[in-house]
């Protein structure tokens, strides 16, 4: 068990990832960055995989300095098979095989289905579903070969469970990630590989900030009304989920010691969706 000091207002990790190598996609900023930071505080060496090489390197350097772990930045387009496989090969050569992989990279495009461009549909599904498949396949291959097992974590959403207007491909993709995780859980169990899904509510990341004016325009309401009456109206307290809330769940999935927590999805949404 580890006990590290966390910044004010953020939770302190008590689960250990000592000796583990964790790769997080889309981790130069937002949720992925916070997950990587918490994993590093718990002792893992960290790979920041992101389209933006410079931003990935800056995040990797900051984490190395703060947590004293090994870090690495990899430029990775998760929709490109060669880029994904090549990036994982770089990591294995430099640090060793991946033990934890968080498929976090994502985009958002909003429009009514009758106006949705097929090119935008394909673009969004490519990032979320193709990216989830390609990165998990690469991770599973390394985990099987290393005989160390591992943890695959997909960044789902409340939209893995619940639909919202204007988000047809996003909702479809996030539902699809649950199915992918369940298959990996069944196939990977013999190798000690777990696969689970985190389903956050709205977190004020750049992705969500971008949606507020877009939804206001599409729905003909103010940005304040989007926040109050669309994004947070079904929560129990009118509060946004935080990046640290999501990171703590990721740490639990990553550090869990057995197959008991496998093929599952956990909603982190201030009660927006309840099961």
PDB file of C-alpha atoms in Angstrom:
ATOM      1  CA  UNK A   1       0.000   0.000   0.000  1.00  0.00           C
ATOM      2  CA  UNK A   2       1.191   3.515  -0.680  1.00  0.00           C
ATOM      3  CA  UNK A   3       0.365   6.815   0.948  1.00  0.00           C
ATOM      4  CA  UNK A   4       1.365   9.860  -1.075  1.00  0.00           C
ATOM      5  CA  UNK A   5       0.717  13.556  -0.647  1.00  0.00           C
ATOM      6  CA  UNK A   6      -1.899  14.937  -3.032  1.00  0.00           C
ATOM      7  CA  UNK A   7      -2.600  18.569  -3.983  1.00  0.00           C
ATOM      8  CA  UNK A   8      -5.112  20.408  -1.807  1.00  0.00           C
ATOM      9  CA  UNK A   9      -8.674  19.356  -2.550  1.00  0.00           C
ATOM     10  CA  UNK A  10      -7.659  16.141  -4.292  1.00  0.00           C
ATOM     11  CA  UNK A  11      -7.886  12.634  -2.907  1.00  0.00           C
ATOM     12  CA  UNK A  12      -4.778  10.739  -1.862  1.00  0.00           C
ATOM     13  CA  UNK A  13      -4.184   7.303  -3.399  1.00  0.00           C
ATOM     14  CA  UNK A  14      -3.902   4.369  -1.005  1.00  0.00           C
ATOM     15  CA  UNK A  15      -3.762   1.597  -3.618  1.00  0.00           C
ATOM     16  CA  UNK A  16      -0.394   0.543  -4.972  1.00  0.00           C
ATOM     17  CA  UNK A  17       0.654   0.346  -8.611  1.00  0.00           C
ATOM     18  CA  UNK A  18       4.334  -0.120  -7.766  1.00  0.00           C
ATOM     19  CA  UNK A  19       6.212  -1.944 -10.524  1.00  0.00           C
ATOM     20  CA  UNK A  20       3.428  -1.379 -13.089  1.00  0.00           C
ATOM     21  CA  UNK A  21       3.588   0.366 -16.456  1.00  0.00           C
ATOM     22  CA  UNK A  22       0.450   2.318 -17.337  1.00  0.00           C
ATOM     23  CA  UNK A  23      -0.384   3.773 -20.736  1.00  0.00           C
ATOM     24  CA  UNK A  24      -3.164   6.353 -20.935  1.00  0.00           C
ATOM     25  CA  UNK A  25      -4.434   7.656 -24.277  1.00  0.00           C
ATOM     26  CA  UNK A  26      -5.528  11.249 -24.719  1.00  0.00           C
ATOM     27  CA  UNK A  27      -3.599  12.014 -21.547  1.00  0.00           C
ATOM     28  CA  UNK A  28      -1.920  15.321 -22.372  1.00  0.00           C
ATOM     29  CA  UNK A  29      -4.877  17.082 -20.729  1.00  0.00           C
ATOM     30  CA  UNK A  30      -8.243  16.551 -19.079  1.00  0.00           C
ATOM     31  CA  UNK A  31      -9.342  13.268 -17.547  1.00  0.00           C
ATOM     32  CA  UNK A  32      -6.456  11.297 -19.001  1.00  0.00           C
ATOM     33  CA  UNK A  33      -3.918  13.639 -17.460  1.00  0.00           C
ATOM     34  CA  UNK A  34      -5.480  13.384 -14.002  1.00  0.00           C
ATOM     35  CA  UNK A  35      -5.640   9.599 -14.242  1.00  0.00           C
ATOM     36  CA  UNK A  36      -1.969   9.499 -15.212  1.00  0.00           C
ATOM     37  CA  UNK A  37      -1.062  11.783 -12.312  1.00  0.00           C
ATOM     38  CA  UNK A  38      -2.898   9.612  -9.781  1.00  0.00           C
ATOM     39  CA  UNK A  39      -1.415   6.410 -11.200  1.00  0.00           C
ATOM     40  CA  UNK A  40       2.046   7.947 -10.830  1.00  0.00           C
ATOM     41  CA  UNK A  41       1.323   8.899  -7.223  1.00  0.00           C
ATOM     42  CA  UNK A  42       0.422   5.244  -6.662  1.00  0.00           C
ATOM     43  CA  UNK A  43       3.827   4.191  -8.029  1.00  0.00           C
ATOM     44  CA  UNK A  44       3.262   3.324 -11.696  1.00  0.00           C
ATOM     45  CA  UNK A  45       5.569   4.332 -14.517  1.00  0.00           C
ATOM     46  CA  UNK A  46       3.514   6.366 -16.969  1.00  0.00           C
ATOM     47  CA  UNK A  47       3.142   6.574 -20.739  1.00  0.00           C
ATOM     48  CA  UNK A  48       1.292   9.616 -22.056  1.00  0.00           C
ATOM     49  CA  UNK A  49      -0.116   8.741 -25.482  1.00  0.00           C
ATOM     50  CA  UNK A  50      -1.642  11.656 -27.346  1.00  0.00           C
ATOM     51  CA  UNK A  51      -1.985  13.181 -30.795  1.00  0.00           C
ATOM     52  CA  UNK A  52      -0.116  16.241 -29.524  1.00  0.00           C
ATOM     53  CA  UNK A  53       3.485  15.093 -28.977  1.00  0.00           C
ATOM     54  CA  UNK A  54       4.645  18.357 -27.424  1.00  0.00           C
ATOM     55  CA  UNK A  55       1.771  18.496 -24.946  1.00  0.00           C
ATOM     56  CA  UNK A  56       2.244  14.803 -24.133  1.00  0.00           C
ATOM     57  CA  UNK A  57       5.936  15.395 -23.416  1.00  0.00           C
ATOM     58  CA  UNK A  58       5.155  18.381 -21.190  1.00  0.00           C
ATOM     59  CA  UNK A  59       2.686  16.308 -19.169  1.00  0.00           C
ATOM     60  CA  UNK A  60       5.103  13.374 -18.943  1.00  0.00           C
ATOM     61  CA  UNK A  61       7.889  15.669 -17.736  1.00  0.00           C
ATOM     62  CA  UNK A  62       5.660  17.282 -15.113  1.00  0.00           C
ATOM     63  CA  UNK A  63       4.538  13.908 -13.773  1.00  0.00           C
ATOM     64  CA  UNK A  64       8.102  12.595 -13.614  1.00  0.00           C
ATOM     65  CA  UNK A  65       9.194  15.631 -11.638  1.00  0.00           C
ATOM     66  CA  UNK A  66       6.226  15.518  -9.252  1.00  0.00           C
ATOM     67  CA  UNK A  67       6.049  11.768  -8.604  1.00  0.00           C
ATOM     68  CA  UNK A  68       9.597  10.541  -9.257  1.00  0.00           C
ATOM     69  CA  UNK A  69       8.493   7.755 -11.613  1.00  0.00           C
ATOM     70  CA  UNK A  70       9.622   6.925 -15.129  1.00  0.00           C
ATOM     71  CA  UNK A  71       7.526   8.580 -17.811  1.00  0.00           C
ATOM     72  CA  UNK A  72       7.372   8.530 -21.581  1.00  0.00           C
ATOM     73  CA  UNK A  73       5.459  10.496 -24.209  1.00  0.00           C
ATOM     74  CA  UNK A  74       4.246   8.773 -27.375  1.00  0.00           C
ATOM     75  CA  UNK A  75       2.576  10.457 -30.333  1.00  0.00           C
ATOM     76  CA  UNK A  76      -0.414   8.251 -31.102  1.00  0.00           C
ATOM     77  CA  UNK A  77      -3.407   8.506 -33.402  1.00  0.00           C
ATOM     78  CA  UNK A  78      -5.647   5.839 -31.890  1.00  0.00           C
ATOM     79  CA  UNK A  79      -7.520   5.409 -35.197  1.00  0.00           C
ATOM     80  CA  UNK A  80      -4.317   4.406 -37.037  1.00  0.00           C
ATOM     81  CA  UNK A  81      -3.400   0.714 -36.666  1.00  0.00           C
ATOM     82  CA  UNK A  82       0.265   1.240 -37.510  1.00  0.00           C
ATOM     83  CA  UNK A  83       0.559   4.201 -35.137  1.00  0.00           C
ATOM     84  CA  UNK A  84      -0.996   2.261 -32.262  1.00  0.00           C
ATOM     85  CA  UNK A  85       1.048  -0.899 -32.771  1.00  0.00           C
ATOM     86  CA  UNK A  86       4.195   1.147 -33.326  1.00  0.00           C
ATOM     87  CA  UNK A  87       3.598   3.198 -30.203  1.00  0.00           C
ATOM     88  CA  UNK A  88       3.115   0.127 -28.044  1.00  0.00           C
ATOM     89  CA  UNK A  89       6.303  -1.360 -29.506  1.00  0.00           C
ATOM     90  CA  UNK A  90       8.187   1.810 -28.541  1.00  0.00           C
ATOM     91  CA  UNK A  91       6.894   1.544 -24.998  1.00  0.00           C
ATOM     92  CA  UNK A  92       7.834  -2.116 -24.673  1.00  0.00           C
ATOM     93  CA  UNK A  93      11.349  -1.412 -25.913  1.00  0.00           C
ATOM     94  CA  UNK A  94      11.862   1.583 -23.613  1.00  0.00           C
ATOM     95  CA  UNK A  95      10.044   0.564 -20.423  1.00  0.00           C
ATOM     96  CA  UNK A  96       8.677  -2.950 -20.839  1.00  0.00           C
ATOM     97  CA  UNK A  97       5.250  -4.437 -21.596  1.00  0.00           C
ATOM     98  CA  UNK A  98       2.192  -2.483 -20.542  1.00  0.00           C
ATOM     99  CA  UNK A  99       0.350  -3.650 -17.404  1.00  0.00           C
ATOM    100  CA  UNK A 100      -2.464  -1.079 -17.437  1.00  0.00           C
ATOM    101  CA  UNK A 101      -4.066   0.568 -20.452  1.00  0.00           C
ATOM    102  CA  UNK A 102      -6.649   3.325 -20.208  1.00  0.00           C
ATOM    103  CA  UNK A 103      -8.493   3.997 -23.470  1.00  0.00           C
ATOM    104  CA  UNK A 104      -9.429   7.609 -22.800  1.00  0.00           C
ATOM    105  CA  UNK A 105      -8.962   9.485 -26.099  1.00  0.00           C
ATOM    106  CA  UNK A 106     -12.237  10.921 -27.320  1.00  0.00           C
ATOM    107  CA  UNK A 107     -13.987  13.624 -29.289  1.00  0.00           C
ATOM    108  CA  UNK A 108     -17.504  15.038 -29.366  1.00  0.00           C
ATOM    109  CA  UNK A 109     -19.661  16.267 -32.249  1.00  0.00           C
ATOM    110  CA  UNK A 110     -23.289  17.278 -31.649  1.00  0.00           C
ATOM    111  CA  UNK A 111     -26.159  17.607 -34.123  1.00  0.00           C
ATOM    112  CA  UNK A 112     -29.671  16.246 -34.667  1.00  0.00           C
ATOM    113  CA  UNK A 113     -29.524  12.880 -36.386  1.00  0.00           C
ATOM    114  CA  UNK A 114     -31.239  14.212 -39.509  1.00  0.00           C
ATOM    115  CA  UNK A 115     -28.411  16.734 -39.908  1.00  0.00           C
ATOM    116  CA  UNK A 116     -25.542  14.505 -38.810  1.00  0.00           C
ATOM    117  CA  UNK A 117     -22.880  14.153 -41.483  1.00  0.00           C
ATOM    118  CA  UNK A 118     -21.871  10.576 -42.216  1.00  0.00           C
ATOM    119  CA  UNK A 119     -18.240  11.705 -42.224  1.00  0.00           C
ATOM    120  CA  UNK A 120     -18.661  13.034 -38.671  1.00  0.00           C
ATOM    121  CA  UNK A 121     -20.385   9.801 -37.600  1.00  0.00           C
ATOM    122  CA  UNK A 122     -17.430   7.783 -38.908  1.00  0.00           C
ATOM    123  CA  UNK A 123     -14.889  10.158 -37.388  1.00  0.00           C
ATOM    124  CA  UNK A 124     -16.382   9.919 -33.909  1.00  0.00           C
ATOM    125  CA  UNK A 125     -16.817   6.143 -34.008  1.00  0.00           C
ATOM    126  CA  UNK A 126     -13.257   5.755 -35.263  1.00  0.00           C
ATOM    127  CA  UNK A 127     -11.801   7.582 -32.269  1.00  0.00           C
ATOM    128  CA  UNK A 128     -13.934   5.872 -29.626  1.00  0.00           C
ATOM    129  CA  UNK A 129     -14.564   2.375 -30.993  1.00  0.00           C
ATOM    130  CA  UNK A 130     -11.699   1.777 -33.427  1.00  0.00           C
ATOM    131  CA  UNK A 131      -9.375   3.451 -30.936  1.00  0.00           C
ATOM    132  CA  UNK A 132     -10.685   1.327 -28.085  1.00  0.00           C
ATOM    133  CA  UNK A 133     -10.259  -1.840 -30.129  1.00  0.00           C
ATOM    134  CA  UNK A 134      -6.773  -1.068 -31.490  1.00  0.00           C
ATOM    135  CA  UNK A 135      -5.296   0.051 -28.171  1.00  0.00           C
ATOM    136  CA  UNK A 136      -6.832  -2.788 -26.159  1.00  0.00           C
ATOM    137  CA  UNK A 137      -5.697  -5.351 -28.740  1.00  0.00           C
ATOM    138  CA  UNK A 138      -2.134  -4.038 -28.553  1.00  0.00           C
ATOM    139  CA  UNK A 139      -2.234  -4.042 -24.751  1.00  0.00           C
ATOM    140  CA  UNK A 140      -3.716  -7.539 -24.529  1.00  0.00           C
ATOM    141  CA  UNK A 141      -1.005  -8.901 -26.813  1.00  0.00           C
ATOM    142  CA  UNK A 142       1.689  -7.531 -24.509  1.00  0.00           C
ATOM    143  CA  UNK A 143      -0.115  -8.698 -21.376  1.00  0.00           C
ATOM    144  CA  UNK A 144      -0.452 -12.259 -22.678  1.00  0.00           C
ATOM    145  CA  UNK A 145       3.188 -12.386 -23.762  1.00  0.00           C
ATOM    146  CA  UNK A 146       4.461 -10.987 -20.454  1.00  0.00           C
ATOM    147  CA  UNK A 147       2.406 -13.515 -18.445  1.00  0.00           C
ATOM    148  CA  UNK A 148       1.785 -10.746 -15.903  1.00  0.00           C
ATOM    149  CA  UNK A 149      -1.870 -10.136 -16.703  1.00  0.00           C
ATOM    150  CA  UNK A 150      -3.144  -6.621 -16.587  1.00  0.00           C
ATOM    151  CA  UNK A 151      -6.020  -4.166 -16.550  1.00  0.00           C
ATOM    152  CA  UNK A 152      -7.811  -2.635 -19.528  1.00  0.00           C
ATOM    153  CA  UNK A 153      -9.940   0.393 -18.668  1.00  0.00           C
ATOM    154  CA  UNK A 154     -12.275   2.050 -21.149  1.00  0.00           C
ATOM    155  CA  UNK A 155     -13.550   5.578 -20.694  1.00  0.00           C
ATOM    156  CA  UNK A 156     -17.255   5.171 -21.220  1.00  0.00           C
ATOM    157  CA  UNK A 157     -19.862   7.664 -20.127  1.00  0.00           C
ATOM    158  CA  UNK A 158     -23.292   7.873 -18.595  1.00  0.00           C
ATOM    159  CA  UNK A 159     -24.072   7.679 -22.312  1.00  0.00           C
ATOM    160  CA  UNK A 160     -22.959   4.044 -22.131  1.00  0.00           C
ATOM    161  CA  UNK A 161     -26.271   3.605 -20.275  1.00  0.00           C
ATOM    162  CA  UNK A 162     -28.450   6.553 -21.182  1.00  0.00           C
ATOM    163  CA  UNK A 163     -29.220   8.482 -24.377  1.00  0.00           C
ATOM    164  CA  UNK A 164     -29.175  12.233 -24.856  1.00  0.00           C
ATOM    165  CA  UNK A 165     -30.353  14.343 -27.734  1.00  0.00           C
ATOM    166  CA  UNK A 166     -27.851  15.436 -30.413  1.00  0.00           C
ATOM    167  CA  UNK A 167     -25.340  12.671 -29.649  1.00  0.00           C
ATOM    168  CA  UNK A 168     -26.246   9.678 -31.824  1.00  0.00           C
ATOM    169  CA  UNK A 169     -22.695   8.446 -32.628  1.00  0.00           C
ATOM    170  CA  UNK A 170     -21.339   9.243 -29.166  1.00  0.00           C
ATOM    171  CA  UNK A 171     -24.099   7.284 -27.443  1.00  0.00           C
ATOM    172  CA  UNK A 172     -23.677   4.409 -29.900  1.00  0.00           C
ATOM    173  CA  UNK A 173     -19.908   4.359 -29.383  1.00  0.00           C
ATOM    174  CA  UNK A 174     -20.087   4.475 -25.599  1.00  0.00           C
ATOM    175  CA  UNK A 175     -22.611   1.636 -25.554  1.00  0.00           C
ATOM    176  CA  UNK A 176     -20.266  -0.308 -27.836  1.00  0.00           C
ATOM    177  CA  UNK A 177     -17.331   0.035 -25.453  1.00  0.00           C
ATOM    178  CA  UNK A 178     -19.291  -1.829 -22.788  1.00  0.00           C
ATOM    179  CA  UNK A 179     -19.690  -4.781 -25.154  1.00  0.00           C
ATOM    180  CA  UNK A 180     -16.006  -4.716 -26.075  1.00  0.00           C
ATOM    181  CA  UNK A 181     -14.978  -4.692 -22.414  1.00  0.00           C
ATOM    182  CA  UNK A 182     -17.184  -7.688 -21.643  1.00  0.00           C
ATOM    183  CA  UNK A 183     -15.658  -9.733 -24.464  1.00  0.00           C
ATOM    184  CA  UNK A 184     -12.122  -8.871 -23.358  1.00  0.00           C
ATOM    185  CA  UNK A 185     -13.044  -9.787 -19.783  1.00  0.00           C
ATOM    186  CA  UNK A 186     -14.195 -13.249 -20.908  1.00  0.00           C
ATOM    187  CA  UNK A 187     -11.272 -13.869 -23.259  1.00  0.00           C
ATOM    188  CA  UNK A 188      -8.636 -12.345 -20.991  1.00  0.00           C
ATOM    189  CA  UNK A 189      -9.583 -13.946 -17.687  1.00  0.00           C
ATOM    190  CA  UNK A 190      -7.421 -17.024 -18.325  1.00  0.00           C
ATOM    191  CA  UNK A 191      -4.423 -14.697 -18.657  1.00  0.00           C
ATOM    192  CA  UNK A 192      -5.234 -12.564 -15.613  1.00  0.00           C
ATOM    193  CA  UNK A 193      -6.446  -9.691 -17.799  1.00  0.00           C
ATOM    194  CA  UNK A 194      -9.363  -7.610 -16.552  1.00  0.00           C
ATOM    195  CA  UNK A 195     -11.454  -5.162 -18.600  1.00  0.00           C
ATOM    196  CA  UNK A 196     -13.813  -2.591 -17.127  1.00  0.00           C
ATOM    197  CA  UNK A 197     -15.539   0.656 -18.055  1.00  0.00           C
ATOM    198  CA  UNK A 198     -15.757   3.975 -16.227  1.00  0.00           C
ATOM    199  CA  UNK A 199     -18.970   5.888 -16.969  1.00  0.00           C
ATOM    200  CA  UNK A 200     -18.599   9.511 -15.859  1.00  0.00           C
ATOM    201  CA  UNK A 201     -21.254  12.156 -15.834  1.00  0.00           C
ATOM    202  CA  UNK A 202     -20.368  15.613 -17.081  1.00  0.00           C
ATOM    203  CA  UNK A 203     -16.843  16.686 -16.118  1.00  0.00           C
ATOM    204  CA  UNK A 204     -15.735  20.221 -17.020  1.00  0.00           C
ATOM    205  CA  UNK A 205     -12.994  19.135 -19.372  1.00  0.00           C
ATOM    206  CA  UNK A 206     -12.240  20.996 -22.638  1.00  0.00           C
ATOM    207  CA  UNK A 207     -14.496  18.441 -24.377  1.00  0.00           C
ATOM    208  CA  UNK A 208     -17.474  19.405 -22.202  1.00  0.00           C
ATOM    209  CA  UNK A 209     -16.705  23.127 -22.258  1.00  0.00           C
ATOM    210  CA  UNK A 210     -16.900  22.959 -26.057  1.00  0.00           C
ATOM    211  CA  UNK A 211     -20.331  21.311 -25.890  1.00  0.00           C
ATOM    212  CA  UNK A 212     -21.968  24.038 -23.787  1.00  0.00           C
ATOM    213  CA  UNK A 213     -22.176  26.745 -26.493  1.00  0.00           C
ATOM    214  CA  UNK A 214     -22.815  24.114 -29.176  1.00  0.00           C
ATOM    215  CA  UNK A 215     -25.816  22.712 -27.327  1.00  0.00           C
ATOM    216  CA  UNK A 216     -27.056  26.202 -26.472  1.00  0.00           C
ATOM    217  CA  UNK A 217     -27.113  27.026 -30.177  1.00  0.00           C
ATOM    218  CA  UNK A 218     -28.759  23.751 -31.222  1.00  0.00           C
ATOM    219  CA  UNK A 219     -31.411  23.882 -28.470  1.00  0.00           C
ATOM    220  CA  UNK A 220     -32.049  27.625 -28.597  1.00  0.00           C
ATOM    221  CA  UNK A 221     -31.325  28.180 -24.902  1.00  0.00           C
ATOM    222  CA  UNK A 222     -28.651  29.949 -22.875  1.00  0.00           C
ATOM    223  CA  UNK A 223     -25.378  28.323 -21.837  1.00  0.00           C
ATOM    224  CA  UNK A 224     -26.489  28.561 -18.190  1.00  0.00           C
ATOM    225  CA  UNK A 225     -29.647  26.671 -19.101  1.00  0.00           C
ATOM    226  CA  UNK A 226     -27.595  23.984 -20.848  1.00  0.00           C
ATOM    227  CA  UNK A 227     -25.627  23.449 -17.648  1.00  0.00           C
ATOM    228  CA  UNK A 228     -28.606  23.597 -15.271  1.00  0.00           C
ATOM    229  CA  UNK A 229     -31.387  22.022 -17.336  1.00  0.00           C
ATOM    230  CA  UNK A 230     -29.541  19.627 -19.632  1.00  0.00           C
ATOM    231  CA  UNK A 231     -26.212  18.567 -18.174  1.00  0.00           C
ATOM    232  CA  UNK A 232     -26.955  18.568 -14.452  1.00  0.00           C
ATOM    233  CA  UNK A 233     -30.739  18.426 -14.189  1.00  0.00           C
ATOM    234  CA  UNK A 234     -30.857  14.719 -13.253  1.00  0.00           C
ATOM    235  CA  UNK A 235     -28.013  14.775 -10.719  1.00  0.00           C
ATOM    236  CA  UNK A 236     -28.870  14.607  -7.022  1.00  0.00           C
ATOM    237  CA  UNK A 237     -27.010  17.816  -6.171  1.00  0.00           C
ATOM    238  CA  UNK A 238     -26.558  19.868  -9.354  1.00  0.00           C
ATOM    239  CA  UNK A 239     -22.820  19.271  -9.304  1.00  0.00           C
ATOM    240  CA  UNK A 240     -20.353  18.363 -12.023  1.00  0.00           C
ATOM    241  CA  UNK A 241     -18.344  15.160 -11.612  1.00  0.00           C
ATOM    242  CA  UNK A 242     -14.667  15.987 -11.106  1.00  0.00           C
ATOM    243  CA  UNK A 243     -11.599  14.640 -12.857  1.00  0.00           C
ATOM    244  CA  UNK A 244     -10.392  13.359  -9.494  1.00  0.00           C
ATOM    245  CA  UNK A 245     -13.643  11.402  -9.005  1.00  0.00           C
ATOM    246  CA  UNK A 246     -12.997   9.617 -12.289  1.00  0.00           C
ATOM    247  CA  UNK A 247      -9.302   9.066 -11.580  1.00  0.00           C
ATOM    248  CA  UNK A 248     -10.073   7.384  -8.260  1.00  0.00           C
ATOM    249  CA  UNK A 249     -12.325   4.873 -10.021  1.00  0.00           C
ATOM    250  CA  UNK A 250      -9.608   4.250 -12.615  1.00  0.00           C
ATOM    251  CA  UNK A 251      -7.129   3.578  -9.811  1.00  0.00           C
ATOM    252  CA  UNK A 252      -9.511   1.078  -8.212  1.00  0.00           C
ATOM    253  CA  UNK A 253      -9.935  -0.798 -11.502  1.00  0.00           C
ATOM    254  CA  UNK A 254      -6.189  -0.703 -12.182  1.00  0.00           C
ATOM    255  CA  UNK A 255      -5.134  -1.948  -8.756  1.00  0.00           C
ATOM    256  CA  UNK A 256      -7.877  -4.479  -8.053  1.00  0.00           C
ATOM    257  CA  UNK A 257      -6.162  -7.782  -7.227  1.00  0.00           C
ATOM    258  CA  UNK A 258      -8.432 -10.386  -8.842  1.00  0.00           C
ATOM    259  CA  UNK A 259     -10.872 -11.237 -11.622  1.00  0.00           C
ATOM    260  CA  UNK A 260     -13.772 -10.553  -9.258  1.00  0.00           C
ATOM    261  CA  UNK A 261     -14.040  -6.998 -10.619  1.00  0.00           C
ATOM    262  CA  UNK A 262     -14.117  -7.785 -14.317  1.00  0.00           C
ATOM    263  CA  UNK A 263     -16.415  -6.967 -17.234  1.00  0.00           C
ATOM    264  CA  UNK A 264     -18.074  -4.259 -15.167  1.00  0.00           C
ATOM    265  CA  UNK A 265     -19.016  -0.630 -15.661  1.00  0.00           C
ATOM    266  CA  UNK A 266     -19.179   1.916 -12.867  1.00  0.00           C
ATOM    267  CA  UNK A 267     -21.182   5.117 -13.184  1.00  0.00           C
ATOM    268  CA  UNK A 268     -19.647   8.211 -11.558  1.00  0.00           C
ATOM    269  CA  UNK A 269     -22.248  10.912 -12.096  1.00  0.00           C
ATOM    270  CA  UNK A 270     -23.637  12.418  -8.883  1.00  0.00           C
ATOM    271  CA  UNK A 271     -26.642  10.169  -9.297  1.00  0.00           C
ATOM    272  CA  UNK A 272     -27.521  11.263 -12.849  1.00  0.00           C
ATOM    273  CA  UNK A 273     -27.899   7.608 -13.786  1.00  0.00           C
ATOM    274  CA  UNK A 274     -28.656   4.972 -11.155  1.00  0.00           C
ATOM    275  CA  UNK A 275     -28.701   1.189 -11.499  1.00  0.00           C
TER     276      UNK A 275
END
